[in-house]
Every structure is written in structure tokens, then in C-alpha cells.
Amino acid sequence: MKTNLIVLLGFIVLSTPPAATAGQGSVINDYNGDGSSELMAYDGGTGYWFAYSLQSGQATVWQKQWGWAGAEPAPGDYDGDGFCDLAVYDQANGYWYAWSVAKNVCLLWAQPWGWTGAETVSGDYDGDGISDLAVWDQASGNWYIRTVSGSLIAWGQPWGWTGAVTVPGDYDGDGINDLAVFDLMTGNWYIRTISVTVLAWAVPWGWPGAEPVNGDYDGDGKDDLAVYDQPSGNWYIRTMSGTVLVWAVPWGWTGATPKPGDYDGDGNADLAVFDTTSGYWYIWSVASNTTLAWRQFLDYPADSPGSFLQTNVLHAGASLGPVTRVNDQALGLLHGQYHEAGGYSSWWYEVVSHTGAVLSNVPVYYNDSPLSVSLSVDLVVDAAAEPHVFTASYGQNILRLYRSGSGWTNEIVGAQDASSSGGILARLDARGVFHVVMTSLDTNANVAVIHYYSNRSGAWQKEDVTLALPGAPSRWSERDKDLAVDGDGYAHIALSVQHRPSDDVTWPGWIYYFSNRGGIWYSEIADQQSHDDWDSFFPMISLAVDAAGRPTLAAWLKYNVLTGSDALSQLIYCSRAGAYSWTRETLAETADDYFGTDGGHFTGLYPKLAVDGAGGAHIVFSDLASSHVNGYETAVVGQIRYARNTGSGWTLATLYRQSAAAGDEVWDKYLLVSSDGLGMDVVARVVPSVGSYLVHFSSSRQ
């Protein structure tokens, strides 16, 4: 099993601290000691810290709470071990608190140094490789600095004034932070050493409104004078000796937040901006003149509900079966696992907490035999958190397997129709009634037959419902189906079919919607697609209903050339506007930097739709990298992307970012939203070149 694909999905950022300055004993924001800066964010509302390494592709710090509302982040190396530590300054009382990520210990607790309104300017002011406690009083322009051990370095040292901003750093290369300010009114720099030697007096590099972004951009061990222009997104950088390193280099835009740091570990500060609206980072190396990160997604916009992270690699798995919610704090899933007794892969039922902990994992039995993964199954968990597994392959009977004490027992739901096309669906309504569906097609009569089983009356009953496929010609094949049950106990079914008249013409695709809401079954066309040159169909659909019983569906719309290769894929969303009336939206048409030589117009694969308690729609889906070599197609499914309906429109984000060259595929995915819409879980099956395994991602709750 491959075990190195541990990835962070994303996180919410309500506020982000300024980057730590140079001269503090470690690379800016280097939380893992690899000599490069991490992308770092701090949530000012909750005190959570997040740091992500571009070098390793993993989270270095994730949702570590070290702070609170009103605490100001002041990261630095407070123990001299070369690792950046988490630190906050309490504006209410002037106390400092620091935590070592590397050692997992508290370094500072309620250390007094400052007062309400003082500005933190922590850094290494004595050259011992340890960040010192330092504050600046804007009203007087005075600096106050002491070591972690309590030795006084500076007391009331005047350097600055109201209207100036502090830009501490090592401007002479002696390994010691200097006192420095930038005058916002004039664009002039004023810098002096801790020993009172003036390094710069009214040096002009900037203009009113320019944003100072000092750092060592040429790797000579000295901070350079640098400013960022918000209106244009241009950078301007010169050395202390006057050499211009960067002049009007565009790397940003109005509203982007500059975040310079050494993100590739080459000893040179890089240009970096963070877009708080989209959650994307953009990083460019001055030294190598190369892009280090482009639209690197690391968090959500601040108005998104919750924040995703990978909590656990669950285990190796031959397959991933259905996943459902146990409650708002846990979910249940079926997965294929090797069974020692049977010597083959069988279905196991596993319960995973919202935080990623495996709470239980037991094999599913039919009589005395483990239930084989070759059997179609669906999973329902009842209000008492008990699992019910439905399958339809033993003796042509549909079975319900459920827990009885420490084992499993079963009952016959009903006889399976011989013409059923396979794929059993089961749901449980709010009243505790089971709804089970299988389907078959009568291609000669242009009808679908819904084989519907329910225990609404207390005993299992079967309905064979024949529904017309309106507007459809003959010769059908079923592509996919889904089932949802509303709060009133009515069934809603979506069925994807494709018309296949002959091999030498294009084949159109249809999505039909069936329901017994109101007491009478009816059929409608939810969507239909055809193309003059390509086959058109919906390989996978996902159906959900809101609290009012209104159905919506997400679909993967796929176009193929007549020889079978992919031509185009899109993510489609359909909502019912009224009786026999559906609206259709195309939510995604291009992959997010994940494509092969055929281009980036393949997305929307394997969508899963969920609706929260407030009626908000959430969809996860994947991209496809397609390439043709010598006339043959190679197609790799990857990434987990997320679409969310905000009420005023849709937002798109990439939760699990991959490179097409990596070859690790994301196949099965499930999205579960809590009743209040604030907690979400994603379970996916990742398939490397050898083996496969299951991963769990969850969102934090607000």
C-alpha cells in the first residue's frame, strides 16, 4: 500500500498574521525545519493555526488552537531550535504565550511584556538565534525589547512616530534584527541598529499608500527595501546599497495580500500573494524567475460553512461501498477488506468519527458467511445508530442484513425481478420506514419499471411501477440511478439512460425523474442531451431533496467521439421548478490545472450531491486528465473539487489538489452534510499504481 498521499484539503481563514521577519533565528514561517517557508494562516476568531508545506505537500500545523479573539499572532523561534513556534500576544493585558510545534510543549505562558495598544515586533535583537519579546508604541515611537529569559535589550528606544509602520529585519547582515520604520506619508525608510548606528535615514523607496514587504530577495543575508503597490499589484525591490532587484514586476492585484517568504528553500525571499476571496496563493521566485505556486488552493473564502482537512487514512481497501451519516458526529461506511476466514474480500461495516477516528470495524455476515464484495449492496443507518445492509444476489431475493447482538441476522425483503438491471438502492425516512428500489427497462415499449419495496404498512410490500420514458425512442441502456426520500416519506428516483440505435450514429442521453409524491407515480424529463458529432450521456447522477420535498440533482455530462474516446465532460446541476419543469445549470466546464495533452475540458466526474438543513446544495466531483498516444486514450481521474450554492450563486474550490503526472486516481467519493449544514465529511477511495486505500476528510464546525 502506498502511504505517502496524505494531503490537506483546505481551511477557513478569518484573519492572517503578518509574516515573521528575518533575523529571528529561522526561515520565515518554517514550522517543520526544512529551510523553507510554509503557507500559514491564523483564525483570529477561534485562535486556530494552519501551516502547509509546499515542499512536502502536507500540513505542518493543522487546526492547533493557540490563541483566542483579541490575541495577536506573533510567530517566531522562541527556543532557538530552528523551528518557527506558535505565539500570540494578548492585547488586553500585554501577556505573551508561545507553543513549540516541533517539541509539542508550551514555551511561554502569560509572560508580561507590553500593554493594550502596543504593537508586536518580535525578532532576534541580540543575535542568539532566539526570538525576543518586543513591542513598539506608535504614540511615542518607542521600542521595548527583552529576551525570553528576561534580560533587557531595549527600553523606550525612540525610532518612529504616528503614521509610520514598523519593518524590523536584519538590514546589515549581522544576524541581529534592526529597528526600522516605513513612513506611509512619504515612502521613506528609516533604519538603525540596536546599537544606535543609523543604516538608513529618509531613504526614498515607495510612495504614500505603498505597502512595505521587506525581506532578503537576493540571498546575501541582508533584508532589502521592498514595497507592494495595491492598485497595480506591482513589486519594487532594491538592496540597501541601491541595486534595483525588481522594478514594477506584476505579481498580484488590488485586494491581494502580499506574503513574502522563502517557499523553495533557496535562501531567497519569493514574491507571494494570497487572495482572501478565493483562497488561492500565487508565488514567484525572484532568484530562479519561475512560478512556485499558481492558484494553490489552501482555504475557503471566509463565508464558507466549515473547513476541510484530511483527518485519516483509514486503511487499505479493495473497494469503497456506500457511506451514510450515523449522526452529526460520526458516519458509517461499507468497505471491501480481506477476510481471513473466507480468504477473499468481503464487506465490512465501519464507523468513523467526524474527527477521523475509527470507532468500530466489523465484517458483515449472511448466515455464517462473510458478505462478498462482488455483491451489490446499499447501507442505511437508523435513528438508534444501527446499520442495515441491503443486497439482492442470494437466491434472487432481496435481503436486509442487520445487527443482532454481536452478530448479524437477515430477513427477505422480497423476490428480485429477473429483469432488474442490478444496483440496489435503499433509504430510511423520518418515520423509520425503509424504501428499496431496483429498476429494469423495457426497451421495446419505451418504459422503465420501478421495482419498489417498502415496509410502510409494517410488512414488506412490492410495487412494480411501469412509467413511460417520454420523448424517447427505443433501444435503451441504463447508465445510473439514485434514490432520495423526503420528510413526508415519498420516494424520488432519478434514472440516467442512453439511446443506442446503432453503432454508426451518435447516441443521446436522458435523465428521467420519477416520484410517488402525492400518492401517484409520475415520470418527467429532468434533462436531455444530444450532439451531432458525439455520443452524449450521463454516466453518474446524484439526487437529493430539500426539507420541502423539492428534488435537485447533480450529473456528470459526458461526450464521447464515436470511437469511444472522451471529447468533453461537464458538471451539471438540475432543479425542479414545478410540475414537468426543470432548470439546468452548467457549474464546471474545465479542469482545475489537472489535464493531459487533450486539454482541460474534462470535469464533473463522479459527482455526489447533498443538501443541508437550510436547503443549501453541496457537490463534490473530480477532474479527468485525458491524453492520446498513437491513437489510444489514457484517462486518469483525479482531484476532489467542491461546488457550493451560496444562495446568490455557486462557488468552486479544489479540496484535494493533485498533479495529473502523479497517476494516483480518486474513484469513489461520498459527501455527507450535517443537519445544520455546518459539518461535512468526504470519504474517497484513492487508487495509486499499486493497491488502493480509503481516506476521510472532514470540515470543522463553526
XYZ file of C-alpha atoms in Angstrom:
702
model
C 0.000 0.000 0.000
C 1.225 3.431 -0.858
C 1.175 5.620 2.247
C 2.636 8.949 1.208
C -0.519 10.516 -0.189
C -1.551 12.388 2.947
C -2.931 15.727 1.859
C -4.596 18.740 3.362
C -7.831 19.833 1.740
C -8.330 23.376 2.878
C -9.186 25.645 5.779
C -11.091 28.749 6.615
C -9.127 31.926 7.258
C -10.813 34.745 9.068
C -7.641 36.737 9.547
C -3.969 36.124 8.777
C -0.979 37.457 10.694
C 1.933 39.285 9.126
C 4.817 37.107 8.083
C 7.539 36.735 10.679
C 10.503 38.956 9.962
C 14.021 37.976 9.010
C 16.714 37.760 11.635
C 14.730 35.724 14.142
C 16.793 32.579 14.042
C 14.838 30.645 11.396
C 13.386 30.967 7.915
C 10.145 32.957 7.876
C 7.294 30.670 8.977
C 9.385 27.484 8.840
C 7.398 25.245 11.178
C 8.990 21.923 10.187
C 12.670 22.937 9.976
C 13.110 22.112 6.284
C 14.599 25.523 5.486
C 11.585 26.786 3.564
C 8.566 28.905 4.461
C 5.181 27.293 4.932
C 1.912 28.843 3.840
C 0.498 29.972 7.156
C -2.835 31.297 8.358
C -4.287 32.176 11.730
C -8.007 32.281 12.544
C -8.467 35.355 14.701
C -11.937 34.262 15.769
C -11.032 30.824 17.133
C -7.251 31.011 17.667
C -6.603 28.116 15.282
C -3.306 27.930 13.371
C -2.747 26.335 9.968
C 0.540 25.812 8.123
C 1.049 23.909 4.879
C 4.366 22.962 3.259
C 4.760 23.300 -0.494
C 7.879 21.140 -0.262
C 6.220 18.102 1.337
C 2.643 18.734 0.217
C 1.463 18.131 3.767
C 0.092 20.107 6.676
C 2.749 21.024 9.220
C 0.274 22.592 11.620
C -3.414 21.940 11.339
C -6.161 23.430 13.496
C -3.896 23.840 16.508
C -5.674 26.164 18.898
C -3.213 28.599 20.426
C -4.975 31.900 20.813
C -8.407 33.490 21.102
C -10.372 36.504 19.911
C -8.259 39.545 20.784
C -4.950 37.665 20.753
C -2.471 38.926 18.145
C -0.312 36.307 16.358
C 3.453 36.764 16.799
C 5.164 33.656 15.302
C 8.903 33.232 15.827
C 11.612 30.858 17.101
C 11.325 31.293 20.875
C 13.592 28.381 21.871
C 16.325 28.585 19.215
C 15.759 25.141 17.697
C 15.361 26.471 14.146
C 11.622 25.847 14.058
C 9.027 28.591 13.990
C 6.765 28.436 17.041
C 3.159 29.459 17.547
C 2.914 32.602 19.655
C 0.269 35.172 20.493
C 0.247 38.490 22.308
C -2.808 39.315 24.401
C -3.769 42.890 23.673
C -5.965 43.000 26.771
C -3.110 42.612 29.266
C 0.199 42.540 27.352
C 0.902 38.843 28.053
C 2.780 36.505 25.683
C 2.070 32.809 25.046
C 4.235 30.506 22.861
C 3.949 26.852 21.840
C 6.621 24.670 20.214
C 5.278 22.735 17.233
C 8.456 20.662 16.999
C 8.531 19.672 20.683
C 4.796 19.832 21.393
C 5.389 21.797 24.597
C 4.499 25.207 25.987
C 7.413 27.677 25.830
C 5.792 30.820 27.233
C 2.698 31.234 29.362
C 1.354 34.634 30.404
C 4.746 36.353 30.136
C 4.110 40.087 30.708
C 5.730 42.475 28.213
C 3.526 45.185 26.781
C 0.146 46.843 27.210
C -3.117 47.395 25.355
C -2.376 49.065 22.030
C 1.280 48.079 21.860
C 2.366 46.554 18.525
C 4.326 43.294 18.477
C 7.685 43.407 16.646
C 9.188 40.105 17.777
C 12.538 39.036 16.309
C 16.117 38.210 17.258
C 17.560 41.502 18.558
C 20.659 40.076 20.284
C 21.880 37.511 17.718
C 21.425 34.391 19.853
C 19.072 32.717 17.360
C 16.054 33.125 19.627
C 13.148 35.467 19.050
C 12.768 38.119 21.720
C 9.645 39.688 23.182
C 9.364 43.101 21.566
C 6.694 45.765 21.300
C 6.507 49.207 19.690
C 4.484 52.137 20.967
C 3.095 54.012 17.984
C 2.120 57.049 20.056
C 5.695 57.679 21.205
C 7.643 55.692 18.593
C 9.498 53.859 21.376
C 10.713 50.251 21.272
C 10.706 47.870 24.270
C 12.598 44.565 23.935
C 13.534 41.769 26.335
C 14.790 38.201 25.886
C 12.674 35.157 26.660
C 14.843 34.612 29.759
C 14.116 38.150 30.989
C 17.251 40.145 30.027
C 16.544 43.719 28.925
C 17.675 44.641 25.387
C 15.901 47.944 24.789
C 13.714 50.162 26.955
C 11.987 53.168 25.455
C 14.310 53.363 22.431
C 12.827 56.059 20.143
C 12.593 55.145 16.468
C 9.386 56.017 14.669
C 6.228 58.112 15.051
C 2.484 58.029 14.467
C 1.912 57.331 10.764
C 4.995 55.140 10.432
C 4.796 51.329 10.228
C 7.416 49.007 11.643
C 9.503 46.862 9.279
C 12.040 45.132 11.570
C 14.637 42.945 9.877
C 18.360 42.311 9.511
C 19.437 45.088 7.111
C 23.217 44.830 7.647
C 23.620 41.049 7.678
C 24.961 40.664 11.224
C 22.262 38.216 12.287
C 20.578 40.776 14.535
C 17.246 42.473 13.944
C 17.401 46.219 13.382
C 14.864 48.871 14.321
C 13.155 50.052 11.138
C 10.089 52.024 10.120
C 8.471 52.986 6.821
C 6.766 56.372 6.554
C 3.372 55.886 4.930
C 3.112 59.594 4.095
C 6.412 59.908 2.207
C 7.512 56.361 1.302
C 10.836 56.901 3.124
C 12.713 54.270 5.146
C 14.450 54.850 8.491
C 16.669 52.072 9.859
C 19.097 51.856 12.797
C 20.858 49.008 14.583
C 20.127 48.097 18.163
C 23.479 49.759 18.988
C 22.179 53.066 17.537
C 24.131 53.021 14.256
C 21.984 54.627 11.570
C 21.763 52.431 8.439
C 19.160 54.439 6.510
C 17.720 57.903 7.076
C 14.820 59.061 4.906
C 15.817 56.697 2.066
C 13.083 57.041 -0.573
C 11.719 53.725 -1.819
C 7.974 53.898 -2.120
C 5.199 56.473 -2.062
C 2.124 57.277 0.019
C -0.035 54.165 0.138
C 2.719 51.720 -0.863
C 2.888 48.603 1.342
C 6.360 47.647 2.710
C 7.326 43.970 2.207
C 10.964 43.763 3.283
C 12.920 40.512 3.003
C 16.157 39.060 1.674
C 15.353 38.762 -2.048
C 18.929 38.242 -3.314
C 20.205 35.789 -0.693
C 23.051 37.953 0.674
C 21.841 37.686 4.263
C 20.511 41.251 4.338
C 16.951 42.478 4.166
C 16.157 44.592 1.114
C 13.845 47.561 0.779
C 10.668 46.382 -0.929
C 7.164 47.718 -1.482
C 3.970 46.337 -2.985
C 1.549 48.565 -4.891
C -2.058 47.515 -4.220
C -3.675 49.284 -7.217
C -1.378 47.660 -9.779
C -0.112 44.558 -7.960
C 3.471 45.568 -8.836
C 6.546 44.896 -6.685
C 9.569 47.219 -6.347
C 12.722 45.948 -4.597
C 16.229 47.390 -4.084
C 19.168 46.462 -1.884
C 20.471 48.626 0.934
C 23.358 49.608 -1.336
C 20.950 50.857 -4.026
C 20.934 47.988 -6.548
C 17.481 47.539 -8.066
C 16.415 43.898 -7.936
C 12.795 44.211 -9.042
C 11.060 47.121 -10.747
C 7.303 47.093 -11.391
C 7.061 43.308 -11.542
C 3.335 42.460 -11.639
C 2.529 39.741 -9.117
C -0.830 40.492 -7.546
C -3.824 42.796 -7.841
C -5.951 45.121 -5.770
C -7.100 43.272 -2.672
C -4.414 40.568 -2.749
C -2.401 40.224 0.461
C 1.403 40.053 -0.018
C 3.066 37.176 1.888
C 6.813 37.156 1.035
C 8.887 34.238 2.287
C 11.380 31.613 1.156
C 8.962 28.985 -0.165
C 11.501 26.874 -2.080
C 14.315 26.905 0.493
C 16.958 28.507 -1.750
C 17.798 31.289 0.729
C 15.982 33.986 -1.266
C 12.663 35.600 -0.405
C 9.972 34.981 -3.020
C 7.089 37.132 -4.204
C 3.827 35.729 -2.849
C 0.257 36.925 -2.614
C -2.830 35.390 -1.045
C -6.328 36.009 -2.388
C -8.686 36.073 0.589
C -11.709 35.933 -1.722
C -10.870 32.671 -3.488
C -8.357 31.138 -1.076
C -5.650 30.844 -3.763
C -1.941 31.503 -3.273
C 0.409 32.689 -6.032
C 4.180 32.503 -5.504
C 7.042 33.509 -7.802
C 10.790 33.077 -7.269
C 12.864 36.180 -7.975
C 16.071 34.133 -7.901
C 15.091 31.479 -10.432
C 12.478 33.523 -12.328
C 9.980 30.651 -12.009
C 6.480 30.201 -10.680
C 6.446 28.173 -7.459
C 2.684 28.139 -6.937
C -0.174 29.233 -9.140
C -3.716 29.158 -7.818
C -2.574 26.936 -4.966
C -5.806 26.416 -3.066
C -5.373 26.246 0.687
C -8.584 27.515 2.222
C -12.124 28.678 1.679
C -13.478 32.186 1.435
C -14.474 33.408 4.863
C -18.202 32.918 4.275
C -17.990 29.185 3.621
C -19.511 26.863 6.242
C -16.753 24.838 7.823
C -13.281 23.949 6.607
C -11.981 20.702 5.153
C -8.943 18.740 6.173
C -7.798 15.191 5.752
C -8.240 13.538 9.119
C -7.204 9.970 8.461
C -6.005 7.362 6.004
C -8.469 4.704 7.084
C -6.860 1.569 5.654
C -6.089 -0.326 2.524
C -9.307 -1.211 0.780
C -10.277 -3.333 -2.177
C -13.367 -1.163 -2.640
C -15.463 1.559 -1.087
C -19.157 0.915 -0.718
C -21.948 3.267 0.316
C -21.359 5.833 3.053
C -24.076 7.373 5.205
C -24.316 9.549 8.287
C -24.766 7.916 11.690
C -25.271 11.289 13.377
C -23.727 14.745 13.182
C -20.574 13.447 14.869
C -19.985 10.176 13.004
C -20.579 8.339 9.745
C -20.884 4.719 8.715
C -19.475 3.067 5.605
C -19.071 -0.245 3.871
C -15.639 -1.116 2.519
C -14.046 -4.164 0.995
C -11.462 -5.823 3.204
C -9.667 -9.163 3.050
C -11.350 -11.646 5.329
C -9.035 -14.224 6.858
C -11.752 -16.818 7.371
C -13.027 -16.719 3.816
C -9.769 -15.890 2.095
C -11.428 -13.260 -0.095
C -12.587 -9.671 0.041
C -15.810 -9.149 1.959
C -17.872 -6.202 3.091
C -17.019 -4.643 6.445
C -19.056 -2.044 8.291
C -17.014 0.772 9.786
C -17.950 3.775 11.943
C -15.712 6.847 11.696
C -15.974 9.928 13.895
C -16.201 13.421 12.432
C -12.592 13.932 13.555
C -11.382 10.830 11.677
C -11.136 8.267 14.463
C -12.196 4.709 13.589
C -14.779 3.826 16.257
C -15.585 0.302 15.068
C -14.927 -2.015 12.131
C -16.737 -5.357 11.845
C -17.345 -7.829 8.996
C -20.840 -8.196 7.563
C -22.233 -11.755 7.587
C -25.001 -13.516 5.706
C -25.795 -16.554 7.884
C -22.314 -17.959 8.591
C -20.523 -16.499 5.579
C -18.846 -13.093 5.137
C -20.740 -10.977 2.620
C -18.728 -10.909 -0.602
C -17.740 -7.578 -2.187
C -18.927 -8.985 -5.519
C -22.494 -8.378 -4.340
C -24.327 -5.110 -4.906
C -25.168 -3.508 -1.563
C -26.601 -0.380 -0.015
C -26.366 0.849 3.568
C -28.860 2.515 5.875
C -28.254 3.537 9.496
C -31.322 4.004 11.678
C -32.036 6.510 14.455
C -30.557 4.117 17.013
C -27.252 4.117 15.046
C -27.798 0.510 13.937
C -26.687 -0.495 10.411
C -28.891 -2.203 7.813
C -27.253 -3.689 4.720
C -29.435 -4.446 1.687
C -28.305 -6.837 -1.045
C -30.002 -8.619 -3.925
C -27.971 -11.572 -5.065
C -28.687 -14.539 -2.796
C -31.304 -16.828 -4.377
C -32.700 -13.880 -6.343
C -34.092 -12.489 -3.099
C -33.566 -9.005 -1.777
C -32.238 -9.249 1.763
C -31.906 -6.918 4.731
C -28.954 -7.791 6.963
C -28.933 -6.157 10.380
C -27.188 -6.448 13.704
C -28.482 -8.814 16.376
C -26.367 -8.690 19.496
C -22.760 -9.233 18.445
C -23.709 -10.895 15.154
C -25.855 -10.402 12.070
C -29.263 -11.717 11.137
C -31.336 -11.228 7.984
C -34.805 -11.154 6.507
C -36.194 -11.439 2.986
C -37.491 -8.140 1.656
C -38.977 -9.664 -1.469
C -38.254 -11.527 -4.656
C -35.933 -9.824 -7.091
C -37.352 -9.303 -10.566
C -35.373 -11.283 -13.113
C -35.189 -8.317 -15.473
C -33.681 -5.970 -12.871
C -30.588 -4.242 -14.150
C -28.739 -4.538 -10.850
C -27.708 -1.892 -8.383
C -29.906 -1.865 -5.286
C -30.848 1.419 -3.582
C -32.183 1.743 -0.030
C -33.216 4.704 2.120
C -34.871 5.263 5.500
C -37.399 8.022 6.062
C -38.007 10.114 9.194
C -40.740 7.710 10.346
C -38.413 4.716 10.295
C -39.826 3.262 7.066
C -37.458 1.569 4.620
C -37.662 2.283 0.875
C -35.838 -0.078 -1.507
C -35.619 0.309 -5.285
C -34.378 -1.713 -8.208
C -35.099 -0.917 -11.869
C -35.442 -2.539 -15.258
C -36.068 -1.239 -18.788
C -38.473 -2.475 -21.407
C -36.698 -1.183 -24.492
C -39.459 -2.314 -26.834
C -42.225 -0.439 -25.030
C -40.073 2.559 -24.075
C -40.875 2.256 -20.388
C -38.962 1.901 -17.142
C -40.163 -0.484 -14.452
C -39.554 0.626 -10.875
C -39.417 -2.334 -8.513
C -40.297 -0.559 -5.275
C -40.269 -2.277 -1.886
C -41.449 -0.712 1.372
C -42.437 -1.769 4.876
C -44.735 1.230 5.322
C -47.614 -0.994 6.411
C -45.483 -2.946 8.881
C -44.758 -5.772 6.445
C -42.751 -5.726 3.235
C -44.749 -4.942 0.108
C -43.664 -4.661 -3.510
C -44.901 -2.402 -6.279
C -43.879 -2.859 -9.904
C -44.449 0.606 -11.315
C -44.344 0.977 -15.102
C -43.512 4.522 -16.135
C -43.199 5.945 -19.617
C -39.942 7.370 -20.892
C -41.482 10.435 -22.590
C -39.970 11.611 -25.838
C -37.711 8.603 -26.090
C -37.070 6.214 -28.976
C -36.397 2.524 -28.428
C -33.208 0.593 -27.569
C -32.149 1.902 -24.196
C -29.366 1.127 -21.779
C -29.316 2.205 -18.134
C -26.342 4.306 -17.064
C -27.017 5.214 -13.420
C -29.784 5.830 -10.911
C -30.280 7.349 -7.476
C -32.945 7.414 -4.788
C -33.954 10.044 -2.232
C -36.801 10.074 0.289
C -38.354 13.305 1.529
C -39.559 14.208 5.003
C -43.100 13.074 4.190
C -41.949 9.587 3.238
C -42.289 9.896 -0.549
C -39.735 8.399 -2.920
C -37.843 10.354 -5.581
C -35.877 8.472 -8.237
C -33.537 9.715 -10.953
C -32.644 7.401 -13.817
C -29.963 8.022 -16.452
C -30.437 6.163 -19.723
C -28.875 6.302 -23.162
C -30.480 5.644 -26.518
C -28.285 3.268 -28.555
C -29.891 2.854 -32.010
C -26.815 1.562 -33.896
C -23.047 1.829 -33.973
C -22.778 4.335 -36.802
C -24.799 7.235 -35.337
C -24.499 9.375 -32.238
C -26.312 8.273 -29.067
C -28.249 10.814 -26.964
C -28.622 10.673 -23.191
C -31.573 11.383 -20.887
C -32.245 11.829 -17.165
C -35.720 10.854 -16.026
C -37.300 11.706 -12.706
C -39.935 9.531 -11.045
C -41.807 10.100 -7.786
C -44.877 8.987 -5.859
C -45.153 12.283 -4.003
C -48.857 12.997 -3.792
C -49.710 9.295 -3.843
C -49.492 8.661 -7.599
C -46.355 7.746 -9.516
C -45.377 10.003 -12.414
C -42.402 10.488 -14.742
C -40.706 13.624 -16.064
C -37.689 14.550 -18.155
C -35.122 16.261 -15.934
C -32.519 16.739 -18.696
C -31.704 15.523 -22.169
C -28.546 15.992 -24.214
C -27.647 15.124 -27.780
C -24.845 16.129 -30.134
C -24.487 15.925 -33.880
C -20.943 14.555 -33.725
C -20.557 12.926 -30.289
C -22.309 10.429 -28.063
C -23.985 12.204 -25.128
C -24.904 10.647 -21.794
C -24.820 10.989 -18.002
C -22.575 8.228 -16.574
C -23.294 9.217 -12.955
C -26.061 11.178 -11.279
C -26.754 12.138 -7.667
C -30.200 13.078 -6.347
C -31.244 14.960 -3.193
C -34.391 16.569 -1.816
C -34.665 19.561 0.494
C -36.867 19.941 3.567
C -39.831 20.966 1.390
C -39.524 17.852 -0.773
C -38.077 19.674 -3.806
C -35.699 17.451 -5.812
C -32.363 18.553 -7.244
C -29.688 16.531 -8.965
C -26.050 16.762 -9.952
C -24.858 14.936 -13.048
C -21.692 14.187 -14.933
C -22.418 15.054 -18.572
C -20.039 13.140 -20.819
C -19.457 13.409 -24.568
C -17.546 10.742 -26.466
C -16.335 10.589 -30.035
C -17.810 7.664 -31.959
C -14.707 5.551 -31.356
C -15.262 5.852 -27.607
C -12.634 8.396 -26.510
C -13.552 11.306 -24.266
C -14.453 14.534 -26.048
C -15.840 16.713 -23.240
C -17.129 16.444 -19.666
C -19.079 18.909 -17.525
C -20.721 19.188 -14.109
C -24.463 19.734 -14.487
C -26.981 20.795 -11.824
C -30.746 20.409 -12.353
C -33.521 21.641 -10.092
C -37.266 21.117 -10.371
C -39.077 24.403 -10.923
C -42.542 22.825 -10.928
C -44.555 20.015 -12.430
C -42.787 18.828 -15.592
C -40.452 21.826 -15.432
C -36.713 21.596 -14.699
C -33.922 24.155 -14.894
C -30.370 23.259 -15.802
C -27.045 24.896 -14.946
C -23.509 24.059 -16.043
C -21.405 24.523 -12.914
C -17.968 23.456 -14.186
C -16.648 23.071 -17.722
C -12.866 22.921 -17.250
C -10.489 21.038 -15.001
C -8.548 22.968 -12.382
C -4.946 22.618 -13.616
C -5.395 18.857 -13.970
C -5.262 17.713 -17.559
C -3.345 15.772 -20.141
C -2.467 16.504 -23.754
C -6.140 16.542 -24.792
C -6.705 19.737 -22.810
C -8.512 20.739 -19.643
C -12.149 20.399 -20.741
C -12.885 17.264 -18.698
C -14.536 17.734 -15.308
C -17.664 16.870 -13.305
C -16.772 13.197 -12.855
C -18.499 11.074 -10.201
C -20.500 13.866 -8.533
C -22.098 13.486 -5.115
C -24.810 15.951 -4.070
C -26.013 16.754 -0.557
C -28.493 19.333 0.709
C -28.164 20.807 4.191
C -30.963 21.654 6.602
C -31.230 25.184 5.224
C -31.647 23.924 1.648
C -28.085 24.732 0.569
C -26.635 22.426 -2.098
C -23.116 20.971 -1.847
C -21.411 18.873 -4.551
C -18.068 17.072 -4.724
C -16.717 15.949 -8.090
C -13.450 15.164 -9.896
C -11.439 16.142 -12.977
C -10.133 13.943 -15.790
C -6.713 14.054 -17.438
C -7.048 12.665 -20.961
C -4.156 12.042 -23.351
C -3.868 10.316 -26.696
C -0.715 8.458 -27.742
C -0.632 6.566 -31.046
C -4.394 6.859 -31.286
C -5.121 5.322 -27.884
C -6.518 7.249 -24.923
C -5.102 7.288 -21.398
C -7.537 8.836 -18.921
C -6.783 9.446 -15.239
C -9.424 10.577 -12.723
C -8.138 12.874 -10.000
C -8.694 15.690 -7.521
C -11.695 16.364 -5.320
C -13.463 19.590 -6.160
C -16.307 21.224 -4.306
C -19.246 23.306 -5.523
C -21.451 25.138 -3.065
C -24.625 27.126 -3.616
C -24.342 30.289 -1.517
C -27.913 31.406 -2.225
C -26.763 34.066 -4.670
C -24.685 31.781 -6.885
C -22.159 28.957 -6.915
C -18.599 28.916 -5.627
C -15.998 26.367 -6.762
C -12.953 25.173 -4.868
C -10.428 22.368 -5.201
C -10.300 20.477 -1.918
C -7.816 17.739 -2.823
C -5.297 19.018 -5.345
C -3.215 16.639 -7.467
C -0.934 16.607 -10.444
C -2.043 14.538 -13.391
C 1.508 13.240 -13.673
C 1.235 11.629 -10.233
C -1.068 8.903 -11.510
C -2.943 8.492 -8.208
C -6.632 8.303 -9.038
C -9.663 9.297 -6.958
C -12.515 6.984 -7.758
C -15.418 6.609 -5.347
C -16.455 9.652 -3.318
C -19.207 10.395 -0.835
C -20.254 13.753 0.618
C -22.271 13.971 3.826
C -23.616 17.197 5.304
C -24.809 17.521 8.902
C -28.373 18.577 9.631
C -27.336 22.173 10.336
C -25.096 22.359 7.259
C -22.006 23.317 9.256
C -20.294 19.941 9.441
C -19.329 17.992 6.326
C -17.473 14.763 5.649
C -15.938 13.366 2.470
C -14.818 9.756 2.111
C -12.910 8.791 -1.022
C -11.027 5.858 -2.453
C -7.534 6.721 -3.684
C -6.013 4.323 -6.194
C -2.232 4.539 -6.693
C -0.342 2.431 -9.202
C -0.276 -0.422 -6.670
C -3.132 -1.176 -4.272
C -5.713 1.286 -3.013
C -6.815 2.822 0.242
C -9.590 4.901 1.717
C -9.213 8.409 3.057
C -11.528 10.530 5.179
C -11.830 14.305 5.073
C -13.997 16.417 7.331
C -14.951 20.037 7.789
C -14.616 21.906 11.049
C -17.817 23.095 12.663
C -18.413 26.808 13.257
